[in-house]
């Protein structure tokens, strides 16, 4: 590459600056420890430093899955059932994300029950 080509690439913003911060991730992890049930939290970091938290139930009969990331100034949360995306919502704070997760769990006594697998013979 020629030096002028390096300069043209410097104007792009790095996604890591729009990522969840370590403090936000820790706050989400602490908040999830207070949510009923056993939850597993996996930190997924992209090659460019973009951090996403994947929150899933440790209970095998429950296929609840939430993915939380940051886009610009807002936090985004995707609610999943199995492999299907149910919703994507925007929030202004970690507390609002935690309230939405709690609300989603409270709406149904046994949220996101895993569907029975069937096989045609």
Coordinates of N, CA and C in Angstrom, one line a residue:
X1 N 0.8 -1.2 0.0 CA 0.0 0.0 0.0 C 0.9 1.3 0.0
X2 N 0.4 2.2 -0.7 CA 1.1 3.5 -0.7 C 0.7 4.3 0.5
X3 N 1.5 5.2 1.0 CA 1.2 6.0 2.2 C -0.1 6.8 2.1
X4 N -0.5 7.3 1.0 CA -1.8 8.0 0.9 C -2.9 7.1 1.1
X5 N -2.8 5.8 0.8 CA -3.9 4.8 1.0 C -4.1 4.6 2.5
X6 N -3.0 4.6 3.3 CA -3.1 4.5 4.8 C -3.9 5.6 5.3
X7 N -3.7 6.8 4.9 CA -4.3 8.0 5.4 C -5.8 7.9 5.1
X8 N -6.2 7.4 3.9 CA -7.6 7.4 3.6 C -8.4 6.4 4.5
X9 N -7.7 5.4 5.1 CA -8.4 4.5 6.0 C -8.5 5.0 7.4
X10 N -7.8 6.1 7.8 CA -7.9 6.6 9.2 C -9.1 7.4 9.5
X11 N -10.0 7.7 8.6 CA -11.2 8.4 8.9 C -12.3 7.5 9.4
X12 N -12.2 6.2 9.2 CA -13.2 5.3 9.6 C -13.2 5.2 11.1
X13 N -14.4 5.2 11.8 CA -14.5 5.1 13.2 C -14.3 3.6 13.6
X14 N -13.7 3.3 14.7 CA -13.5 2.0 15.2 C -14.7 1.5 15.9
X15 N -15.2 0.3 15.6 CA -16.4 -0.2 16.3 C -16.2 -0.3 17.8
X16 N -15.0 -0.6 18.2 CA -14.7 -0.8 19.6 C -15.1 0.4 20.5
X17 N -15.1 1.6 19.9 CA -15.5 2.8 20.6 C -17.0 2.9 20.8
X18 N -17.7 2.1 20.1 CA -19.2 2.0 20.2 C -19.6 0.7 20.9
X19 N -18.7 0.0 21.5 CA -19.0 -1.3 22.1 C -19.4 -1.1 23.5
X20 N -20.0 -2.2 24.1 CA -20.2 -2.2 25.5 C -18.9 -2.0 26.2
X21 N -18.9 -1.2 27.3 CA -17.7 -1.0 28.1 C -17.6 -2.2 29.1
X22 N -16.4 -2.3 29.6 CA -16.2 -3.4 30.6 C -17.1 -3.1 31.8
X23 N -17.3 -1.8 32.2 CA -18.1 -1.5 33.3 C -19.6 -1.8 33.0
X24 N -20.1 -1.6 31.8 CA -21.5 -2.0 31.4 C -21.6 -3.5 31.5
X25 N -20.6 -4.2 30.9 CA -20.7 -5.7 30.9 C -20.7 -6.2 32.4
X26 N -19.9 -5.7 33.2 CA -19.9 -6.1 34.6 C -21.2 -5.8 35.3
X27 N -21.8 -4.6 35.0 CA -23.0 -4.3 35.6 C -24.1 -5.2 35.2
X28 N -24.1 -5.6 33.9 CA -25.1 -6.6 33.4 C -24.9 -7.9 34.1
X29 N -23.7 -8.4 34.2 CA -23.4 -9.6 34.8 C -23.9 -9.6 36.3
X30 N -23.6 -8.6 37.0 CA -24.0 -8.5 38.4 C -25.5 -8.4 38.5
X31 N -26.2 -7.7 37.6 CA -27.6 -7.6 37.6 C -28.3 -9.0 37.3
X32 N -27.7 -9.7 36.4 CA -28.2 -11.1 36.0 C -28.1 -12.0 37.2
X33 N -27.1 -11.8 38.1 CA -27.0 -12.7 39.3 C -28.2 -12.6 40.2
X34 N -28.9 -11.5 40.1 CA -30.1 -11.2 40.9 C -31.4 -11.7 40.2
X35 N -31.3 -12.1 39.0 CA -32.5 -12.6 38.3 C -32.8 -14.1 38.6
X36 N -34.0 -14.4 39.0 CA -34.3 -15.8 39.3 C -33.8 -16.8 38.2
X37 N -33.4 -17.9 38.7 CA -32.9 -19.0 37.7 C -31.4 -18.9 37.7
X38 N -30.8 -19.8 36.9 CA -29.4 -19.8 36.7 C -29.1 -19.4 35.3
X39 N -28.3 -18.4 35.1 CA -28.0 -17.8 33.8 C -26.5 -17.9 33.5
X40 N -26.2 -18.2 32.3 CA -24.8 -18.2 31.8 C -24.6 -17.0 30.9
X41 N -23.5 -16.3 31.2 CA -23.2 -15.1 30.4 C -21.9 -15.3 29.7
X42 N -21.9 -15.2 28.4 CA -20.7 -15.4 27.5 C -20.3 -14.1 26.9
X43 N -19.1 -13.6 27.1 CA -18.6 -12.4 26.5 C -18.1 -12.8 25.1
X44 N -18.7 -12.2 24.1 CA -18.3 -12.5 22.7 C -17.6 -11.2 22.2
X45 N -16.3 -11.2 21.9 CA -15.6 -10.1 21.4 C -15.2 -10.3 20.0
X46 N -15.6 -9.4 19.1 CA -15.3 -9.5 17.7 C -13.8 -9.1 17.5
X47 N -13.4 -9.3 16.3 CA -12.0 -9.0 15.9 C -11.7 -7.6 16.0
X48 N -12.7 -6.7 16.0 CA -12.5 -5.3 16.1 C -12.8 -4.7 17.5
X49 N -12.9 -5.6 18.5 CA -13.1 -5.2 19.8 C -14.5 -5.0 20.2
X50 N -15.5 -5.2 19.4 CA -16.9 -5.0 19.6 C -17.4 -6.1 20.6
X51 N -17.8 -5.8 21.8 CA -18.2 -6.7 22.8 C -19.8 -6.9 22.8
X52 N -20.2 -8.2 22.8 CA -21.6 -8.5 22.9 C -21.7 -9.6 24.1
X53 N -22.7 -9.4 24.9 CA -23.0 -10.4 25.9 C -24.1 -11.3 25.5
X54 N -23.9 -12.6 25.6 CA -24.9 -13.6 25.2 C -25.3 -14.2 26.5
X55 N -26.6 -14.0 26.9 CA -27.2 -14.5 28.2 C -28.1 -15.6 27.9
X56 N -27.9 -16.8 28.5 CA -28.7 -17.9 28.3 C -29.0 -18.6 29.6
X57 N -30.1 -19.3 29.6 CA -30.5 -20.1 30.8 C -29.7 -21.4 30.9
X58 N -29.3 -21.7 32.1 CA -28.5 -22.9 32.3 C -29.5 -24.1 32.4
X59 N -30.8 -23.9 32.6 CA -31.8 -24.9 32.6 C -32.0 -25.4 31.2
X60 N -31.9 -26.7 31.0 CA -32.0 -27.3 29.6 C -33.4 -27.3 29.1
X61 N -34.4 -27.1 30.0 CA -35.8 -27.0 29.5 C -36.2 -25.6 29.1
X62 N -35.3 -24.7 29.2 CA -35.6 -23.3 28.9 C -34.7 -22.8 27.8
X63 N -35.2 -22.4 26.7 CA -34.3 -21.9 25.6 C -34.3 -20.4 25.5
X64 N -34.4 -19.7 26.7 CA -34.3 -18.3 26.7 C -32.9 -17.8 26.3
X65 N -32.8 -16.9 25.5 CA -31.5 -16.3 25.0 C -31.6 -14.8 24.8
X66 N -30.7 -14.1 25.3 CA -30.7 -12.6 25.1 C -29.3 -12.3 24.7
X67 N -29.2 -11.4 23.7 CA -27.9 -10.9 23.3 C -27.9 -9.4 23.5
X68 N -26.9 -8.8 24.1 CA -26.9 -7.4 24.5 C -25.6 -6.8 23.9
X69 N -25.7 -5.7 23.2 CA -24.6 -5.0 22.6 C -24.9 -3.5 22.6
X70 N -23.9 -2.7 22.2 CA -24.1 -1.3 22.1 C -24.0 -0.8 20.7
X71 N -24.9 0.0 20.3 CA -24.9 0.6 19.0 C -25.0 2.1 19.1
X72 N -23.9 2.9 18.9 CA -23.9 4.3 19.2 C -24.1 4.5 20.6
X73 N -25.1 5.4 21.0 CA -25.3 5.7 22.4 C -26.3 4.8 23.1
X74 N -26.9 3.9 22.3 CA -27.9 3.0 22.9 C -27.5 1.6 23.0
X75 N -28.1 0.9 24.0 CA -27.8 -0.5 24.2 C -28.9 -1.2 23.4
X76 N -28.6 -2.3 22.7 CA -29.5 -3.1 22.0 C -29.6 -4.5 22.6
X77 N -30.8 -5.0 22.6 CA -31.0 -6.3 23.1 C -31.9 -7.1 22.2
X78 N -31.4 -8.3 21.8 CA -32.1 -9.2 21.0 C -32.6 -10.3 21.8
X79 N -33.9 -10.6 21.7 CA -34.5 -11.8 22.5 C -34.7 -12.9 21.5
X80 N -34.2 -14.1 21.8 CA -34.2 -15.2 20.9 C -35.0 -16.4 21.6
X81 N -35.6 -17.2 20.8 CA -36.2 -18.5 21.1 C -35.6 -19.5 20.2
X82 N -34.7 -20.3 20.8 CA -34.0 -21.3 20.0 C -33.2 -20.5 19.0
X83 N -33.3 -20.7 17.7 CA -32.6 -20.0 16.7 C -33.3 -18.9 16.1
X84 N -34.5 -18.6 16.6 CA -35.3 -17.5 16.0 C -35.3 -16.2 16.8
X85 N -35.0 -15.1 16.1 CA -35.0 -13.8 16.8 C -36.5 -13.4 17.0
X86 N -36.8 -13.0 18.2 CA -38.2 -12.6 18.6 C -38.3 -11.1 18.5
X87 N -37.4 -10.4 19.2 CA -37.4 -8.9 19.1 C -36.0 -8.3 19.2
X88 N -35.9 -7.1 18.8 CA -34.7 -6.3 19.0 C -35.2 -5.0 19.6
X89 N -34.7 -4.6 20.8 CA -35.1 -3.4 21.4 C -33.9 -2.5 21.7
X90 N -34.2 -1.2 21.8 CA -33.1 -0.2 22.2 C -33.4 0.3 23.6
X91 N -32.3 0.5 24.3 CA -32.4 1.0 25.7 C -31.3 2.0 26.0
X92 N -31.6 2.9 26.9 CA -30.7 4.0 27.2 C -29.8 3.6 28.4
X93 N -30.0 2.5 29.1 CA -29.2 2.2 30.3 C -29.2 0.7 30.5
X94 N -28.2 0.3 31.3 CA -28.1 -1.1 31.7 C -29.3 -1.5 32.6
X95 N -29.7 -0.6 33.4 CA -30.8 -0.9 34.3 C -32.1 -1.2 33.5
X96 N -32.3 -0.4 32.4 CA -33.5 -0.7 31.5 C -33.4 -2.0 30.8
X97 N -32.2 -2.4 30.4 CA -32.0 -3.8 29.8 C -32.4 -4.9 30.8
X98 N -31.9 -4.7 32.1 CA -32.2 -5.7 33.1 C -33.7 -5.8 33.4
X99 N -34.3 -4.6 33.5 CA -35.8 -4.6 33.7 C -36.5 -5.3 32.6
X100 N -36.1 -5.1 31.3 CA -36.7 -5.8 30.2 C -36.5 -7.3 30.2
X101 N -35.3 -7.7 30.6 CA -35.1 -9.2 30.8 C -36.0 -9.7 31.9
X102 N -36.0 -9.1 33.0 CA -36.9 -9.5 34.1 C -38.3 -9.6 33.7
X103 N -38.8 -8.5 33.0 CA -40.2 -8.5 32.5 C -40.5 -9.6 31.6
X104 N -39.5 -9.9 30.7 CA -39.7 -11.0 29.7 C -39.8 -12.3 30.4
X105 N -39.1 -12.5 31.5 CA -39.1 -13.8 32.3 C -40.4 -13.8 33.1
X106 N -40.8 -12.7 33.6 CA -42.0 -12.7 34.5 C -43.3 -12.8 33.7
X107 N -43.3 -12.5 32.4 CA -44.6 -12.6 31.6 C -45.1 -14.0 31.5
X108 N -44.3 -15.0 31.6 CA -44.7 -16.4 31.5 C -44.1 -17.1 32.7
X109 N -44.8 -18.0 33.3 CA -44.3 -18.8 34.4 C -43.0 -19.5 34.0
X110 N -43.1 -20.2 32.9 CA -41.9 -21.0 32.4 C -41.5 -20.4 31.0
X111 N -40.7 -19.3 31.1 CA -40.4 -18.6 29.8 C -39.7 -19.4 28.8
X112 N -40.1 -19.3 27.5 CA -39.3 -19.8 26.4 C -39.1 -21.3 26.6
X113 N -40.1 -22.1 27.0 CA -39.9 -23.5 27.2 C -39.4 -24.1 25.9
X114 N -38.4 -24.9 26.0 CA -37.8 -25.5 24.8 C -38.8 -26.4 24.1
X115 N -38.9 -26.2 22.8 CA -39.9 -27.1 22.1 C -39.4 -28.5 22.0
X116 N -40.3 -29.4 22.1 CA -39.9 -30.8 22.0 C -39.5 -31.1 20.6
X117 N -38.4 -31.8 20.5 CA -37.9 -32.2 19.1 C -38.7 -33.4 18.6
X118 N -39.1 -33.3 17.4 CA -39.8 -34.4 16.8 C -39.1 -34.9 15.6
X119 N -39.2 -36.2 15.3 CA -38.6 -36.7 14.1 C -39.6 -37.6 13.4
X120 N -39.7 -37.4 12.1 CA -40.6 -38.2 11.3 C -39.8 -39.5 10.9
X121 N -40.5 -40.6 11.1 CA -39.9 -41.9 10.7 C -40.6 -42.4 9.5

